[in-house]
Amino acid sequence: MNEIFLLKLGEIVLKGANRKQFENRLKANVARRMHPFGDFKVSILQSTVYVEPQNDQCDVDGAWEACHTIFGVVSLCRCRPCEKDLDAIYAAILAYLGDDLAAASSFKVESKRSDKRFPLNSIQISQHIGGMLAEAFPHVAVDVHNPEYTVYVEVRDFAAYVHGPAEPGAGGLPTGVGGRAAVLLSGGIDSPVAGYMIAKRGVELECIHFFSYPYTSELAKDKVLELARRMTRYCGRMSVNVVGFTEIQEAIRDHCPEEYFTIIMRRFMMRISERIARDHGCGCLVTGENLGQVASQTMQAMAVTHAVVHLPVFHPLIGMDKEEIVTIARKIDTLETSILPYEDCCTVFTPKHPKTKPKLAAVETVESRLDVEGLIERALQNTEIVKVRYHG
């Protein structure tokens, strides 16, 4: 029998009457992610997703790597199915795990009997198989408390499965069960991580990027699209709405005091993002803001910024240290792209002494000098939508 994958469900198992909905979405997500790698059969039974290659043309290694990035899976293992018979289980272990066992200094067998019709219980299975393996590998000590290598035996409804230690999955909830969110995606480190964090809760993403040509280059836009492409490895396919933002920034520069440049710019971003979000069925806005990191991310500044929208604004990184954010960026493979030296529109017309504790009434007074609605409408008309998919 062929090697297959067992993907173990995470917090889905805690769901009640709607659990089937979560399982069906996860099954569909896994099937879609396996499609580029060949013909795989995907099924769910006993809190486990079974991923079975149907022919020798399947890219099993590519599919295995893809399984690590599917939200809703807490752990996963490659395993060898066999008949539900002790001799067959023993033979499968020798053939499939023999090299790993021979290289270990100590081992144990851990068994799980889901099929209660099997005549031996879990402890008996482990004792029997462990004894046979101890005879086959006399140089490998038996250590049931702290083994170097663990052999796992799972006796399930249709077969028995043998495998080595499981690997961690992406966790979270299946993409699509948590609604849609609009992520303000800059070219920095934080916003891709914020998108990943909210997507981990089962949320589909619509991205929004503000582009100020010629103050920011085409390379800066390409960098953001590459960040979005890298995010799709976990977050799934998405669109990036690239908003022409030059006229708005020039108007702010020409009509507003310098210390208000950033706060008013961000208020325009939030207004535009809310309109795009509603057009795409999104229930919230998501930003990479981190409390106290920069002048525009004080409590007072964020309150003034968000006063212009009615959708909830989520900040997945709000209490994280920078090193924590960098660690996640490195994990999801966005860090090296984020630190490329192509600046985004947030660096255009940066004030020397920005307001860190702005008053809403004062900001609104300054903002009244601008044709707010006209600027927003022209920016929305000057928006390019780019579809992004992961391709390797």
Tab-separated table of N, CA, C and O in Angstrom, residues 333-388:
chain	number	residue	atom	x	y	z
A	333	ASP	N	8.269	33.424	5.595
A	333	ASP	CA	9.111	33.744	4.438
A	333	ASP	C	8.766	35.092	3.805
A	333	ASP	O	8.834	35.262	2.590
A	334	THR	N	8.427	36.077	4.641
A	334	THR	CA	8.215	37.435	4.129
A	334	THR	C	9.319	38.396	4.549
A	334	THR	O	9.418	39.496	3.992
A	335	LEU	N	10.140	38.014	5.503
A	335	LEU	CA	11.104	38.959	6.080
A	335	LEU	C	12.084	39.488	5.045
A	335	LEU	O	12.299	40.714	4.944
A	336	GLU	N	12.692	38.597	4.271
A	336	GLU	CA	13.722	39.039	3.331
A	336	GLU	C	13.151	39.979	2.272
A	336	GLU	O	13.841	40.900	1.814
A	337	THR	N	11.911	39.767	1.887
A	337	THR	CA	11.272	40.681	0.940
A	337	THR	C	10.933	42.000	1.609
A	337	THR	O	11.122	43.079	1.031
A	338	SER	N	10.445	41.960	2.846
A	338	SER	CA	10.062	43.177	3.557
A	338	SER	C	11.228	44.138	3.751
A	338	SER	O	11.030	45.364	3.783
A	339	ILE	N	12.431	43.606	3.913
A	339	ILE	CA	13.565	44.490	4.201
A	339	ILE	C	14.284	44.962	2.945
A	339	ILE	O	15.306	45.654	3.038
A	340	LEU	N	13.763	44.621	1.764
A	340	LEU	CA	14.325	45.188	0.540
A	340	LEU	C	14.188	46.714	0.579
A	340	LEU	O	13.165	47.239	1.031
A	341	PRO	N	15.168	47.461	0.080
A	341	PRO	CA	15.206	48.923	0.279
A	341	PRO	C	14.344	49.714	-0.695
A	341	PRO	O	14.807	50.661	-1.326
A	342	TYR	N	13.068	49.327	-0.833
A	342	TYR	CA	12.138	50.074	-1.674
A	342	TYR	C	11.052	50.639	-0.766
A	342	TYR	O	10.220	49.893	-0.247
A	343	GLU	N	11.038	51.942	-0.562
A	343	GLU	CA	10.176	52.551	0.446
A	343	GLU	C	8.752	52.693	-0.060
A	343	GLU	O	8.504	52.864	-1.256
A	344	ASP	N	7.795	52.634	0.880
A	344	ASP	CA	6.387	52.786	0.513
A	344	ASP	C	5.928	54.212	0.804
A	344	ASP	O	6.702	55.065	1.235
A	345	CYS	N	4.634	54.455	0.578
A	345	CYS	CA	4.120	55.824	0.656
A	345	CYS	C	4.166	56.398	2.066
A	345	CYS	O	4.098	57.616	2.235
A	346	CYS	N	4.283	55.555	3.089
A	346	CYS	CA	4.329	56.068	4.460
A	346	CYS	C	5.604	56.855	4.730
A	346	CYS	O	5.691	57.588	5.718
A	347	THR	N	6.601	56.700	3.865
A	347	THR	CA	7.853	57.435	4.041
A	347	THR	C	7.864	58.748	3.262
A	347	THR	O	8.831	59.499	3.334
A	348	VAL	N	6.789	59.032	2.500
A	348	VAL	CA	6.717	60.251	1.696
A	348	VAL	C	6.238	61.415	2.557
A	348	VAL	O	5.234	61.295	3.275
A	349	PHE	N	6.933	62.536	2.492
A	349	PHE	CA	6.583	63.753	3.240
A	349	PHE	C	6.474	63.477	4.746
A	349	PHE	O	5.550	63.943	5.414
A	350	THR	N	7.407	62.694	5.278
A	350	THR	CA	7.381	62.371	6.700
A	350	THR	C	7.731	63.603	7.523
A	350	THR	O	8.778	64.234	7.306
A	351	PRO	N	6.890	63.989	8.476
A	351	PRO	CA	7.176	65.181	9.281
A	351	PRO	C	8.338	64.955	10.238
A	351	PRO	O	8.543	63.843	10.726
A	352	LYS	N	9.096	66.022	10.505
A	352	LYS	CA	10.193	65.922	11.459
A	352	LYS	C	9.679	65.735	12.878
A	352	LYS	O	10.278	65.035	13.692
A	353	HIS	N	8.563	66.383	13.189
A	353	HIS	CA	8.018	66.314	14.547
A	353	HIS	C	6.517	66.028	14.485
A	353	HIS	O	5.683	66.922	14.643
A	354	PRO	N	6.141	64.754	14.233
A	354	PRO	CA	4.713	64.422	14.102
A	354	PRO	C	3.975	64.531	15.426
A	354	PRO	O	4.566	64.360	16.493
A	355	LYS	N	2.686	64.800	15.325
A	355	LYS	CA	1.824	64.826	16.508
A	355	LYS	C	1.679	63.404	17.048
A	355	LYS	O	1.228	62.510	16.345
A	356	THR	N	2.051	63.205	18.299
A	356	THR	CA	1.903	61.886	18.907
A	356	THR	C	0.641	61.778	19.756
A	356	THR	O	0.173	60.674	20.028
A	357	LYS	N	0.098	62.942	20.158
A	357	LYS	CA	-1.132	62.952	20.954
A	357	LYS	C	-2.124	63.941	20.341
A	357	LYS	O	-2.492	64.939	20.954
A	358	PRO	N	-2.555	63.659	19.119
A	358	PRO	CA	-3.438	64.599	18.429
A	358	PRO	C	-4.829	64.654	19.054
A	358	PRO	O	-5.311	63.673	19.624
A	359	LYS	N	-5.453	65.811	18.945
A	359	LYS	CA	-6.838	66.002	19.376
A	359	LYS	C	-7.749	65.893	18.152
A	359	LYS	O	-7.474	66.505	17.105
A	360	LEU	N	-8.826	65.136	18.283
A	360	LEU	CA	-9.706	64.888	17.143
A	360	LEU	C	-10.242	66.185	16.555
A	360	LEU	O	-10.233	66.368	15.329
A	361	ALA	N	-10.677	67.110	17.400
A	361	ALA	CA	-11.261	68.360	16.902
A	361	ALA	C	-10.243	69.159	16.097
A	361	ALA	O	-10.571	69.735	15.045
A	362	ALA	N	-8.997	69.187	16.565
A	362	ALA	CA	-7.952	69.930	15.857
A	362	ALA	C	-7.659	69.291	14.506
A	362	ALA	O	-7.475	69.992	13.494
A	363	VAL	N	-7.620	67.967	14.461
A	363	VAL	CA	-7.359	67.266	13.204
A	363	VAL	C	-8.498	67.514	12.221
A	363	VAL	O	-8.269	67.758	11.031
A	364	GLU	N	-9.716	67.457	12.702
A	364	GLU	CA	-10.868	67.691	11.819
A	364	GLU	C	-10.858	69.113	11.266
A	364	GLU	O	-11.231	69.348	10.108
A	365	THR	N	-10.430	70.073	12.066
A	365	THR	CA	-10.346	71.459	11.601
A	365	THR	C	-9.324	71.589	10.478
A	365	THR	O	-9.584	72.221	9.441
A	366	VAL	N	-8.161	70.993	10.661
A	366	VAL	CA	-7.130	71.032	9.624
A	366	VAL	C	-7.602	70.296	8.381
A	366	VAL	O	-7.415	70.763	7.242
A	367	GLU	N	-8.243	69.186	8.562
A	367	GLU	CA	-8.696	68.346	7.448
A	367	GLU	C	-9.773	69.035	6.618
A	367	GLU	O	-9.946	68.733	5.429
A	368	SER	N	-10.500	69.972	7.218
A	368	SER	CA	-11.584	70.658	6.512
A	368	SER	C	-11.067	71.528	5.361
A	368	SER	O	-11.852	71.975	4.518
A	369	ARG	N	-9.776	71.751	5.319
A	369	ARG	CA	-9.189	72.519	4.221
A	369	ARG	C	-9.130	71.700	2.932
A	369	ARG	O	-8.836	72.238	1.866
A	370	LEU	N	-9.370	70.406	3.038
A	370	LEU	CA	-9.217	69.495	1.901
A	370	LEU	C	-10.570	69.096	1.329
A	370	LEU	O	-11.574	69.038	2.044
A	371	ASP	N	-10.594	68.790	0.044
A	371	ASP	CA	-11.770	68.210	-0.603
A	371	ASP	C	-11.741	66.700	-0.342
A	371	ASP	O	-11.352	65.908	-1.214
A	372	VAL	N	-12.139	66.320	0.850
A	372	VAL	CA	-11.975	64.934	1.280
A	372	VAL	C	-12.692	63.966	0.342
A	372	VAL	O	-12.099	62.996	-0.148
A	373	GLU	N	-13.969	64.207	0.073
A	373	GLU	CA	-14.729	63.269	-0.752
A	373	GLU	C	-14.210	63.209	-2.176
A	373	GLU	O	-14.121	62.133	-2.776
A	374	GLY	N	-13.854	64.354	-2.722
A	374	GLY	CA	-13.334	64.359	-4.088
A	374	GLY	C	-12.020	63.595	-4.196
A	374	GLY	O	-11.813	62.828	-5.142
A	375	LEU	N	-11.147	63.799	-3.234
A	375	LEU	CA	-9.870	63.088	-3.226
A	375	LEU	C	-10.074	61.577	-3.102
A	375	LEU	O	-9.403	60.788	-3.772
A	376	ILE	N	-11.011	61.189	-2.244
A	376	ILE	CA	-11.282	59.755	-2.064
A	376	ILE	C	-11.834	59.150	-3.353
A	376	ILE	O	-11.398	58.064	-3.782
A	377	GLU	N	-12.791	59.813	-3.973
A	377	GLU	CA	-13.396	59.273	-5.189
A	377	GLU	C	-12.367	59.110	-6.297
A	377	GLU	O	-12.360	58.096	-7.005
A	378	ARG	N	-11.499	60.083	-6.459
A	378	ARG	CA	-10.491	59.982	-7.524
A	378	ARG	C	-9.477	58.873	-7.210
A	378	ARG	O	-9.008	58.190	-8.118
A	379	ALA	N	-9.158	58.702	-5.932
A	379	ALA	CA	-8.243	57.617	-5.560
A	379	ALA	C	-8.871	56.258	-5.846
A	379	ALA	O	-8.201	55.343	-6.349
A	380	LEU	N	-10.159	56.115	-5.531
A	380	LEU	CA	-10.843	54.846	-5.796
A	380	LEU	C	-10.909	54.565	-7.292
A	380	LEU	O	-10.785	53.411	-7.728
A	381	GLN	N	-11.106	55.617	-8.090
A	381	GLN	CA	-11.126	55.443	-9.541
A	381	GLN	C	-9.747	55.059	-10.077
A	381	GLN	O	-9.632	54.427	-11.128
A	382	ASN	N	-8.713	55.439	-9.337
A	382	ASN	CA	-7.340	55.162	-9.745
A	382	ASN	C	-6.779	53.965	-8.962
A	382	ASN	O	-5.674	54.008	-8.449
A	383	THR	N	-7.604	52.911	-8.866
A	383	THR	CA	-7.214	51.699	-8.142
A	383	THR	C	-7.092	50.529	-9.104
A	383	THR	O	-7.991	50.267	-9.907
A	384	GLU	N	-5.982	49.839	-9.015
A	384	GLU	CA	-5.716	48.656	-9.833
A	384	GLU	C	-5.886	47.415	-8.957
A	384	GLU	O	-5.385	47.374	-7.834
A	385	ILE	N	-6.596	46.421	-9.453
A	385	ILE	CA	-6.780	45.166	-8.703
A	385	ILE	C	-5.908	44.089	-9.331
A	385	ILE	O	-6.038	43.781	-10.521
A	386	VAL	N	-5.023	43.521	-8.511
A	386	VAL	CA	-4.097	42.485	-8.978
A	386	VAL	C	-4.418	41.175	-8.277
A	386	VAL	O	-4.422	41.111	-7.044
A	387	LYS	N	-4.710	40.146	-9.042
A	387	LYS	CA	-4.976	38.808	-8.477
A	387	LYS	C	-3.649	38.120	-8.183
A	387	LYS	O	-2.730	38.139	-9.003
A	388	VAL	N	-3.565	37.507	-7.013
A	388	VAL	CA	-2.306	36.891	-6.575
A	388	VAL	C	-2.561	35.439	-6.204
A	388	VAL	O	-3.489	35.135	-5.454
